[in-house]
Each structure stands twice: as structure tokens, then as C-alpha cells.
PDB file of C-alpha atoms in Angstrom:
ATOM      1  CA  ASP K1251       0.000   0.000   0.000  1.00 85.00           C
ATOM      2  CA  SER K1252       1.605   3.229  -1.226  1.00 86.00           C
ATOM      3  CA  GLY K1253      -0.553   5.505   0.929  1.00 93.00           C
ATOM      4  CA  VAL K1254      -2.076   7.178  -2.142  1.00 97.00           C
ATOM      5  CA  THR K1255      -5.798   6.633  -2.501  1.00 97.00           C
ATOM      6  CA  GLN K1256      -7.878   7.007  -5.624  1.00 98.00           C
ATOM      7  CA  THR K1257     -11.621   6.911  -6.062  1.00 97.00           C
ATOM      8  CA  PRO K1258     -13.542   5.438  -7.675  1.00 97.00           C
ATOM      9  CA  LYS K1259     -11.794   2.179  -8.558  1.00 97.00           C
ATOM     10  CA  HIS K1260     -13.933   1.665 -11.634  1.00 97.00           C
ATOM     11  CA  LEU K1261     -16.048   4.027 -13.667  1.00 97.00           C
ATOM     12  CA  ILE K1262     -18.241   3.194 -16.638  1.00 98.00           C
ATOM     13  CA  THR K1263     -19.825   6.005 -18.581  1.00 98.00           C
ATOM     14  CA  ALA K1264     -20.998   6.961 -22.049  1.00 98.00           C
ATOM     15  CA  THR K1265     -19.434   9.069 -24.771  1.00 98.00           C
ATOM     16  CA  GLY K1266     -19.992  12.779 -24.333  1.00 98.00           C
ATOM     17  CA  GLN K1267     -20.240  12.577 -20.565  1.00 98.00           C
ATOM     18  CA  ARG K1268     -18.072  14.210 -17.905  1.00 98.00           C
ATOM     19  CA  VAL K1269     -16.429  12.465 -14.953  1.00 98.00           C
ATOM     20  CA  THR K1270     -14.271  13.434 -11.986  1.00 98.00           C
ATOM     21  CA  LEU K1271     -11.495  11.273 -10.599  1.00 98.00           C
ATOM     22  CA  ARG K1272     -10.239  11.922  -7.109  1.00 98.00           C
ATOM     23  CA  CYS K1273      -6.831  11.428  -5.520  1.00 98.00           C
ATOM     24  CA  SER K1274      -5.611  11.773  -1.954  1.00 98.00           C
ATOM     25  CA  PRO K1275      -1.819  11.937  -1.708  1.00 97.00           C
ATOM     26  CA  ARG K1276       0.306  10.348   1.005  1.00 96.00           C
ATOM     27  CA  SER K1277       0.323  12.283   4.228  1.00 95.00           C
ATOM     28  CA  GLY K1278       2.937  15.047   3.963  1.00 92.00           C
ATOM     29  CA  ASP K1279       3.309  14.900   0.180  1.00 95.00           C
ATOM     30  CA  LEU K1280       2.851  18.269  -1.504  1.00 94.00           C
ATOM     31  CA  SER K1281       3.102  17.229  -5.132  1.00 94.00           C
ATOM     32  CA  VAL K1282       0.503  15.311  -7.112  1.00 95.00           C
ATOM     33  CA  TYR K1283       0.832  13.856 -10.611  1.00 95.00           C
ATOM     34  CA  TRP K1284      -1.729  12.392 -12.990  1.00 97.00           C
ATOM     35  CA  TYR K1285      -0.944   9.716 -15.579  1.00 96.00           C
ATOM     36  CA  GLN K1286      -3.008   7.914 -18.186  1.00 96.00           C
ATOM     37  CA  GLN K1287      -2.259   4.328 -19.143  1.00 95.00           C
ATOM     38  CA  SER K1288      -3.892   2.872 -22.230  1.00 91.00           C
ATOM     39  CA  LEU K1289      -3.016  -0.223 -24.219  1.00 82.00           C
ATOM     40  CA  ASP K1290      -1.853   1.652 -27.296  1.00 77.00           C
ATOM     41  CA  GLN K1291      -0.200   4.701 -25.679  1.00 77.00           C
ATOM     42  CA  GLY K1292       1.433   3.203 -22.612  1.00 83.00           C
ATOM     43  CA  LEU K1293       1.898   5.315 -19.484  1.00 89.00           C
ATOM     44  CA  GLN K1294       1.579   9.012 -20.301  1.00 92.00           C
ATOM     45  CA  PHE K1295       2.217  11.893 -17.930  1.00 93.00           C
ATOM     46  CA  LEU K1296      -0.696  14.347 -17.902  1.00 95.00           C
ATOM     47  CA  ILE K1297      -0.108  17.048 -15.313  1.00 95.00           C
ATOM     48  CA  GLN K1298       1.658  17.864 -12.049  1.00 94.00           C
ATOM     49  CA  TYR K1299       0.640  20.085  -9.144  1.00 95.00           C
ATOM     50  CA  TYR K1300       2.720  21.280  -6.258  1.00 94.00           C
ATOM     51  CA  ASN K1301       1.087  22.774  -3.171  1.00 93.00           C
ATOM     52  CA  GLY K1302      -1.963  23.856  -5.148  1.00 94.00           C
ATOM     53  CA  GLU K1303      -0.162  25.287  -8.149  1.00 95.00           C
ATOM     54  CA  GLU K1304       0.211  23.705 -11.575  1.00 95.00           C
ATOM     55  CA  ARG K1305       3.863  22.761 -11.983  1.00 92.00           C
ATOM     56  CA  ALA K1306       4.206  20.865 -15.249  1.00 91.00           C
ATOM     57  CA  LYS K1307       2.026  19.768 -18.123  1.00 93.00           C
ATOM     58  CA  GLY K1308       2.399  16.694 -20.236  1.00 91.00           C
ATOM     59  CA  ASN K1309       0.098  15.229 -22.871  1.00 86.00           C
ATOM     60  CA  ILE K1310      -3.106  16.499 -21.320  1.00 94.00           C
ATOM     61  CA  LEU K1311      -5.978  17.152 -23.698  1.00 95.00           C
ATOM     62  CA  GLU K1312      -7.918  20.428 -23.559  1.00 96.00           C
ATOM     63  CA  ARG K1313     -11.019  18.421 -22.606  1.00 97.00           C
ATOM     64  CA  PHE K1314      -9.215  17.381 -19.413  1.00 97.00           C
ATOM     65  CA  SER K1315      -8.488  19.607 -16.457  1.00 97.00           C
ATOM     66  CA  ALA K1316      -7.199  19.138 -12.942  1.00 97.00           C
ATOM     67  CA  GLN K1317      -6.774  20.993  -9.708  1.00 97.00           C
ATOM     68  CA  GLN K1318      -5.196  20.535  -6.317  1.00 97.00           C
ATOM     69  CA  PHE K1319      -7.154  21.775  -3.337  1.00 97.00           C
ATOM     70  CA  PRO K1320      -5.884  23.412  -0.109  1.00 96.00           C
ATOM     71  CA  ASP K1321      -6.078  20.058   1.689  1.00 95.00           C
ATOM     72  CA  LEU K1322      -3.768  18.763  -1.103  1.00 96.00           C
ATOM     73  CA  HIS K1323      -6.184  16.279  -2.600  1.00 97.00           C
ATOM     74  CA  SER K1324      -6.531  16.506  -6.348  1.00 98.00           C
ATOM     75  CA  GLU K1325      -9.239  15.958  -8.903  1.00 98.00           C
ATOM     76  CA  LEU K1326      -8.950  15.167 -12.593  1.00 98.00           C
ATOM     77  CA  ASN K1327     -11.941  16.229 -14.665  1.00 98.00           C
ATOM     78  CA  LEU K1328     -12.541  14.559 -18.009  1.00 98.00           C
ATOM     79  CA  SER K1329     -15.238  15.982 -20.242  1.00 97.00           C
ATOM     80  CA  SER K1330     -16.786  15.257 -23.653  1.00 97.00           C
ATOM     81  CA  LEU K1331     -15.565  11.729 -23.212  1.00 98.00           C
ATOM     82  CA  GLU K1332     -14.600   9.658 -26.234  1.00 97.00           C
ATOM     83  CA  LEU K1333     -14.094   5.935 -26.627  1.00 96.00           C
ATOM     84  CA  GLY K1334     -10.351   6.518 -26.774  1.00 94.00           C
ATOM     85  CA  ASP K1335     -10.346   7.981 -23.273  1.00 96.00           C
ATOM     86  CA  SER K1336     -10.929   4.522 -21.850  1.00 96.00           C
ATOM     87  CA  ALA K1337      -7.823   3.841 -19.791  1.00 96.00           C
ATOM     88  CA  LEU K1338      -6.342   3.428 -16.342  1.00 97.00           C
ATOM     89  CA  TYR K1339      -5.740   6.770 -14.673  1.00 98.00           C
ATOM     90  CA  PHE K1340      -3.047   6.848 -12.018  1.00 97.00           C
ATOM     91  CA  CYS K1341      -2.349   9.477  -9.452  1.00 97.00           C
ATOM     92  CA  ALA K1342       1.061   9.696  -7.796  1.00 96.00           C
ATOM     93  CA  SER K1343       2.436  11.899  -5.062  1.00 95.00           C
ATOM     94  CA  SER K1344       5.818  12.983  -3.788  1.00 92.00           C
ATOM     95  CA  VAL K1345       7.135  15.087  -0.942  1.00 89.00           C
ATOM     96  CA  VAL K1346       8.822  17.635  -3.177  1.00 81.00           C
ATOM     97  CA  ALA K1347       8.271  18.449  -6.828  1.00 77.00           C
ATOM     98  CA  SER K1348       9.906  16.594  -9.668  1.00 76.00           C
ATOM     99  CA  GLY K1349      11.535  18.809 -12.223  1.00 75.00           C
ATOM    100  CA  GLY K1350      14.800  20.040 -13.653  1.00 73.00           C
ATOM    101  CA  GLY K1351      15.708  16.586 -14.912  1.00 70.00           C
ATOM    102  CA  LYS K1352      15.087  14.868 -11.618  1.00 78.00           C
ATOM    103  CA  MET K1353      12.030  12.747 -11.058  1.00 74.00           C
ATOM    104  CA  VAL K1354      11.855  12.495  -7.277  1.00 81.00           C
ATOM    105  CA  GLU K1355      10.463   9.266  -5.912  1.00 88.00           C
ATOM    106  CA  GLN K1356       6.796   9.140  -6.698  1.00 92.00           C
ATOM    107  CA  PHE K1357       4.283   6.903  -4.959  1.00 94.00           C
ATOM    108  CA  PHE K1358       1.495   5.668  -7.179  1.00 95.00           C
ATOM    109  CA  GLY K1359      -2.082   4.939  -6.250  1.00 96.00           C
ATOM    110  CA  PRO K1360      -3.963   1.846  -7.416  1.00 95.00           C
ATOM    111  CA  GLY K1361      -5.573   3.686 -10.323  1.00 96.00           C
ATOM    112  CA  THR K1362      -9.082   4.341 -11.590  1.00 97.00           C
ATOM    113  CA  ARG K1363     -10.206   2.256 -14.539  1.00 97.00           C
ATOM    114  CA  LEU K1364     -12.386   4.349 -16.830  1.00 97.00           C
ATOM    115  CA  THR K1365     -14.502   2.660 -19.473  1.00 97.00           C
ATOM    116  CA  VAL K1366     -16.291   4.832 -22.011  1.00 97.00           C
ATOM    117  CA  LEU K1367     -19.044   3.048 -23.931  1.00 96.00           C
TER     118      LEU K1367
ATOM    119  CA  ASP T1291      13.391  15.147 -23.915  1.00 60.00           C
ATOM    120  CA  ALA T1292      15.766  12.203 -23.964  1.00 66.00           C
ATOM    121  CA  LYS T1293      14.608   9.277 -26.072  1.00 81.00           C
ATOM    122  CA  THR T1294      14.942   5.805 -24.574  1.00 89.00           C
ATOM    123  CA  THR T1295      15.308   2.382 -26.122  1.00 93.00           C
ATOM    124  CA  GLN T1296      14.596  -0.736 -24.092  1.00 96.00           C
ATOM    125  CA  PRO T1297      14.009  -4.343 -25.191  1.00 96.00           C
ATOM    126  CA  ASN T1298      10.306  -5.125 -25.363  1.00 95.00           C
ATOM    127  CA  SER T1299      10.708  -8.240 -23.267  1.00 97.00           C
ATOM    128  CA  MET T1300      13.250 -10.354 -21.430  1.00 97.00           C
ATOM    129  CA  GLU T1301      13.199 -13.692 -19.657  1.00 97.00           C
ATOM    130  CA  SER T1302      15.117 -14.862 -16.653  1.00 96.00           C
ATOM    131  CA  ASN T1303      15.294 -17.903 -14.444  1.00 96.00           C
ATOM    132  CA  GLU T1304      14.503 -17.605 -10.785  1.00 96.00           C
ATOM    133  CA  GLU T1305      17.480 -16.835  -8.548  1.00 96.00           C
ATOM    134  CA  GLU T1306      19.662 -15.808 -11.481  1.00 96.00           C
ATOM    135  CA  PRO T1307      20.899 -12.259 -12.085  1.00 96.00           C
ATOM    136  CA  VAL T1308      19.090 -10.104 -14.618  1.00 97.00           C
ATOM    137  CA  HIS T1309      20.582  -7.216 -16.562  1.00 98.00           C
ATOM    138  CA  LEU T1310      18.002  -4.860 -18.052  1.00 98.00           C
ATOM    139  CA  PRO T1311      19.560  -2.470 -20.583  1.00 97.00           C
ATOM    140  CA  CYS T1312      18.454   1.012 -21.563  1.00 96.00           C
ATOM    141  CA  ASN T1313      19.826   3.354 -24.207  1.00 95.00           C
ATOM    142  CA  HIS T1314      19.288   7.080 -23.699  1.00 92.00           C
ATOM    143  CA  SER T1315      21.788   8.579 -26.099  1.00 88.00           C
ATOM    144  CA  THR T1316      20.205  12.073 -26.102  1.00 87.00           C
ATOM    145  CA  ILE T1317      20.193  12.489 -22.335  1.00 88.00           C
ATOM    146  CA  SER T1318      21.180  15.950 -21.145  1.00 86.00           C
ATOM    147  CA  GLY T1319      23.956  16.498 -18.656  1.00 84.00           C
ATOM    148  CA  THR T1320      21.672  17.280 -15.738  1.00 86.00           C
ATOM    149  CA  ASP T1321      19.074  14.544 -16.274  1.00 88.00           C
ATOM    150  CA  TYR T1322      18.938  11.826 -13.686  1.00 91.00           C
ATOM    151  CA  ILE T1323      18.245   8.262 -14.811  1.00 93.00           C
ATOM    152  CA  HIS T1324      15.330   6.689 -12.988  1.00 93.00           C
ATOM    153  CA  TRP T1325      13.956   3.176 -13.024  1.00 95.00           C
ATOM    154  CA  TYR T1326      10.442   2.254 -12.049  1.00 96.00           C
ATOM    155  CA  ARG T1327       8.630  -1.031 -12.341  1.00 96.00           C
ATOM    156  CA  GLN T1328       4.991  -1.953 -12.636  1.00 95.00           C
ATOM    157  CA  LEU T1329       3.826  -5.239 -11.193  1.00 94.00           C
ATOM    158  CA  PRO T1330       0.686  -6.789 -12.708  1.00 90.00           C
ATOM    159  CA  SER T1331      -2.496  -4.896 -11.806  1.00 88.00           C
ATOM    160  CA  GLN T1332      -0.613  -2.282  -9.778  1.00 91.00           C
ATOM    161  CA  GLY T1333       0.675   1.237 -10.198  1.00 93.00           C
ATOM    162  CA  PRO T1334       4.360   1.780 -10.933  1.00 94.00           C
ATOM    163  CA  GLU T1335       6.829   1.740  -8.062  1.00 95.00           C
ATOM    164  CA  TYR T1336      10.213   3.359  -7.715  1.00 93.00           C
ATOM    165  CA  VAL T1337      13.260   1.116  -8.066  1.00 96.00           C
ATOM    166  CA  ILE T1338      16.386   3.257  -8.203  1.00 95.00           C
ATOM    167  CA  HIS T1339      17.919   6.386  -9.699  1.00 93.00           C
ATOM    168  CA  GLY T1340      21.348   7.825 -10.396  1.00 93.00           C
ATOM    169  CA  LEU T1341      23.198  10.613 -12.180  1.00 92.00           C
ATOM    170  CA  THR T1342      26.736   9.498 -12.993  1.00 91.00           C
ATOM    171  CA  SER T1343      27.974   6.963 -10.485  1.00 89.00           C
ATOM    172  CA  ASN T1344      26.732   3.423 -10.078  1.00 92.00           C
ATOM    173  CA  VAL T1345      24.116   3.084  -7.362  1.00 94.00           C
ATOM    174  CA  ASN T1346      22.971   0.251  -5.133  1.00 94.00           C
ATOM    175  CA  ASN T1347      19.925  -0.160  -2.950  1.00 93.00           C
ATOM    176  CA  ARG T1348      18.051  -3.044  -1.414  1.00 91.00           C
ATOM    177  CA  MET T1349      16.107  -3.689  -4.591  1.00 90.00           C
ATOM    178  CA  ALA T1350      18.675  -3.400  -7.342  1.00 96.00           C
ATOM    179  CA  SER T1351      21.880  -1.890  -8.688  1.00 97.00           C
ATOM    180  CA  LEU T1352      22.160   0.715 -11.421  1.00 97.00           C
ATOM    181  CA  ALA T1353      25.198   0.753 -13.658  1.00 97.00           C
ATOM    182  CA  ILE T1354      25.606   3.948 -15.674  1.00 96.00           C
ATOM    183  CA  ALA T1355      27.936   4.109 -18.660  1.00 95.00           C
ATOM    184  CA  GLU T1356      30.733   6.627 -18.472  1.00 94.00           C
ATOM    185  CA  ASP T1357      29.237   8.659 -21.340  1.00 93.00           C
ATOM    186  CA  ARG T1358      25.789   8.340 -19.727  1.00 93.00           C
ATOM    187  CA  LYS T1359      24.242   7.245 -22.995  1.00 93.00           C
ATOM    188  CA  SER T1360      23.161   3.950 -21.545  1.00 95.00           C
ATOM    189  CA  SER T1361      22.429   2.313 -18.230  1.00 96.00           C
ATOM    190  CA  THR T1362      21.707  -1.146 -16.918  1.00 98.00           C
ATOM    191  CA  LEU T1363      19.415  -2.155 -14.089  1.00 98.00           C
ATOM    192  CA  ILE T1364      20.724  -5.217 -12.313  1.00 98.00           C
ATOM    193  CA  LEU T1365      18.553  -7.517 -10.244  1.00 97.00           C
ATOM    194  CA  HIS T1366      21.037  -9.711  -8.441  1.00 94.00           C
ATOM    195  CA  ARG T1367      18.762 -12.684  -7.843  1.00 95.00           C
ATOM    196  CA  ALA T1368      15.468 -12.594  -9.683  1.00 96.00           C
ATOM    197  CA  THR T1369      12.413 -13.859  -7.859  1.00 96.00           C
ATOM    198  CA  LEU T1370       8.960 -14.595  -9.219  1.00 96.00           C
ATOM    199  CA  ARG T1371       7.821 -11.362  -7.584  1.00 95.00           C
ATOM    200  CA  ASP T1372      10.197  -9.411  -9.840  1.00 97.00           C
ATOM    201  CA  ALA T1373       8.083 -10.225 -12.905  1.00 97.00           C
ATOM    202  CA  ALA T1374       6.992  -6.773 -14.041  1.00 97.00           C
ATOM    203  CA  VAL T1375       7.383  -4.093 -16.682  1.00 96.00           C
ATOM    204  CA  TYR T1376      10.561  -2.105 -16.018  1.00 97.00           C
ATOM    205  CA  TYR T1377      10.729   1.517 -17.146  1.00 96.00           C
ATOM    206  CA  CYS T1378      13.926   3.472 -17.701  1.00 95.00           C
ATOM    207  CA  ILE T1379      13.228   7.219 -17.441  1.00 92.00           C
ATOM    208  CA  PRO T1380      15.894   9.805 -18.140  1.00 90.00           C
ATOM    209  CA  GLY T1381      14.763  13.209 -16.883  1.00 85.00           C
ATOM    210  CA  ASP T1382      11.177  13.942 -15.968  1.00 78.00           C
ATOM    211  CA  MET T1383       8.092  11.743 -15.985  1.00 78.00           C
ATOM    212  CA  ARG T1384       8.404  10.318 -19.508  1.00 82.00           C
ATOM    213  CA  PHE T1385       7.639   6.620 -19.237  1.00 88.00           C
ATOM    214  CA  GLY T1386       8.254   4.683 -22.445  1.00 85.00           C
ATOM    215  CA  ALA T1387       6.984   1.208 -23.241  1.00 89.00           C
ATOM    216  CA  GLY T1388       9.422  -0.447 -20.844  1.00 94.00           C
ATOM    217  CA  THR T1389      10.734  -4.013 -20.752  1.00 96.00           C
ATOM    218  CA  ARG T1390       8.428  -6.817 -19.690  1.00 96.00           C
ATOM    219  CA  LEU T1391      10.454  -9.187 -17.521  1.00 98.00           C
ATOM    220  CA  THR T1392       9.269 -12.761 -17.179  1.00 97.00           C
ATOM    221  CA  VAL T1393      10.823 -14.872 -14.413  1.00 97.00           C
ATOM    222  CA  LYS T1394      10.661 -18.632 -14.842  1.00 96.00           C
ATOM    223  CA  PRO T1395      10.706 -20.943 -11.826  1.00 94.00           C
TER     224      PRO T1395
END
């Protein structure tokens, strides 16, 4: 158990809908990361927050957005869902922020499996 | 961003050493080399990282070439629990396809 929790575990929805994935980082971790893992694209970095502020952006679509709240939990919002958005979405956390060529040790949650029908 | 090349898959016998190679010929001088692994049905977990010198921890050793264009993750005695996808990540957060390691009893 990494100490990172993600809810829900599974989510099934229809195309065009909007969903929210939630992540609670390990106690004391200030940085949160979101990743998408699909069969054809592998594990892709989406976005990073540090202490409430966006820190780095990866391959995040405009239909997706995220935020980190004052209590440090984070939410990933996915809208206008398409079939291709079906994937495992992982949240990770770390004490300090990765960056500058150094990926500090990140602790990954168990993931949320999203299925878009 | 540094591009990485790893074998798609490798096999090992239980209790034998495993050497997982990674080429990252475009790595910049300040990029650390990180290794993560992903066990079946789990999120990735940190294995080891280094900059220039070889590194050891309780899980593995990391051998970094002198020119830093390649590195090798060494599992000294593979166990069945080491069967996973191993990712070599130079720099920040860019996971590639990784190497799927199968460990045979």
C-alpha cells in the first residue's frame, strides 16, 4: 500500500459525458501527478501540481483539467468523453516536486479504470 | 526530452541475475536516470535512480555508462515477484513502453 488513494476504482460512462477522478496523496506529500495508461499509448504523464499550483504539463488534452485543493487532494476532470479515453488513470504523489531533470520518488495509487461506452 | 530504447521483453530464471539495458543517447547532462517497475495490476513503483555513479539499494543496482548514454538495471537474484514491466526514465516523468520481464521458476 503506497498511501495514495484514488476513487472510484472503476467508472463506466458513455461518450460525451463528464467524470471526476479523485486522488488523496500520502500524508505530507505536496506534489501530485496524474498519468493515463492505455493499451496503445502506454503510461503518459498528464499534469503535475505542487502545493496547489500547476507545476508541469504533459500530454493532457484540452477536454481534461485538474486541480489541487488546499487540503492537497486533487481531482482530474474529463469531459466530452470519447471511446479513446478509456484507460487506467493513475495518481502519484511525492514530498517535493519533480523537475529540472530529476524525477523524485513518486508513490502511485492503485488507479481508476475508466470505461467509455 | 531524452529518447529511450529498451528491449520489449526479457526472460530470466529464478534466482539468477538479470541485466536490463536502456539506451538514452540524447540524455542531457543534468538529467537523472530513474527506473520504475509496474507489477501486474498495480501502479508503478520506484526502483532506483542515479546521475553518474553506479548506485545500489536493497532492490537493485544501477550501472551507468561513463558517457551516460546507456544504463543497466541489475537484479542480483530474480524472484517470481520481480516479474513486471521495467521503465527506464531519463529526466522527468516520460515513461516509455518499458521491458516486460518474465521470471521462470
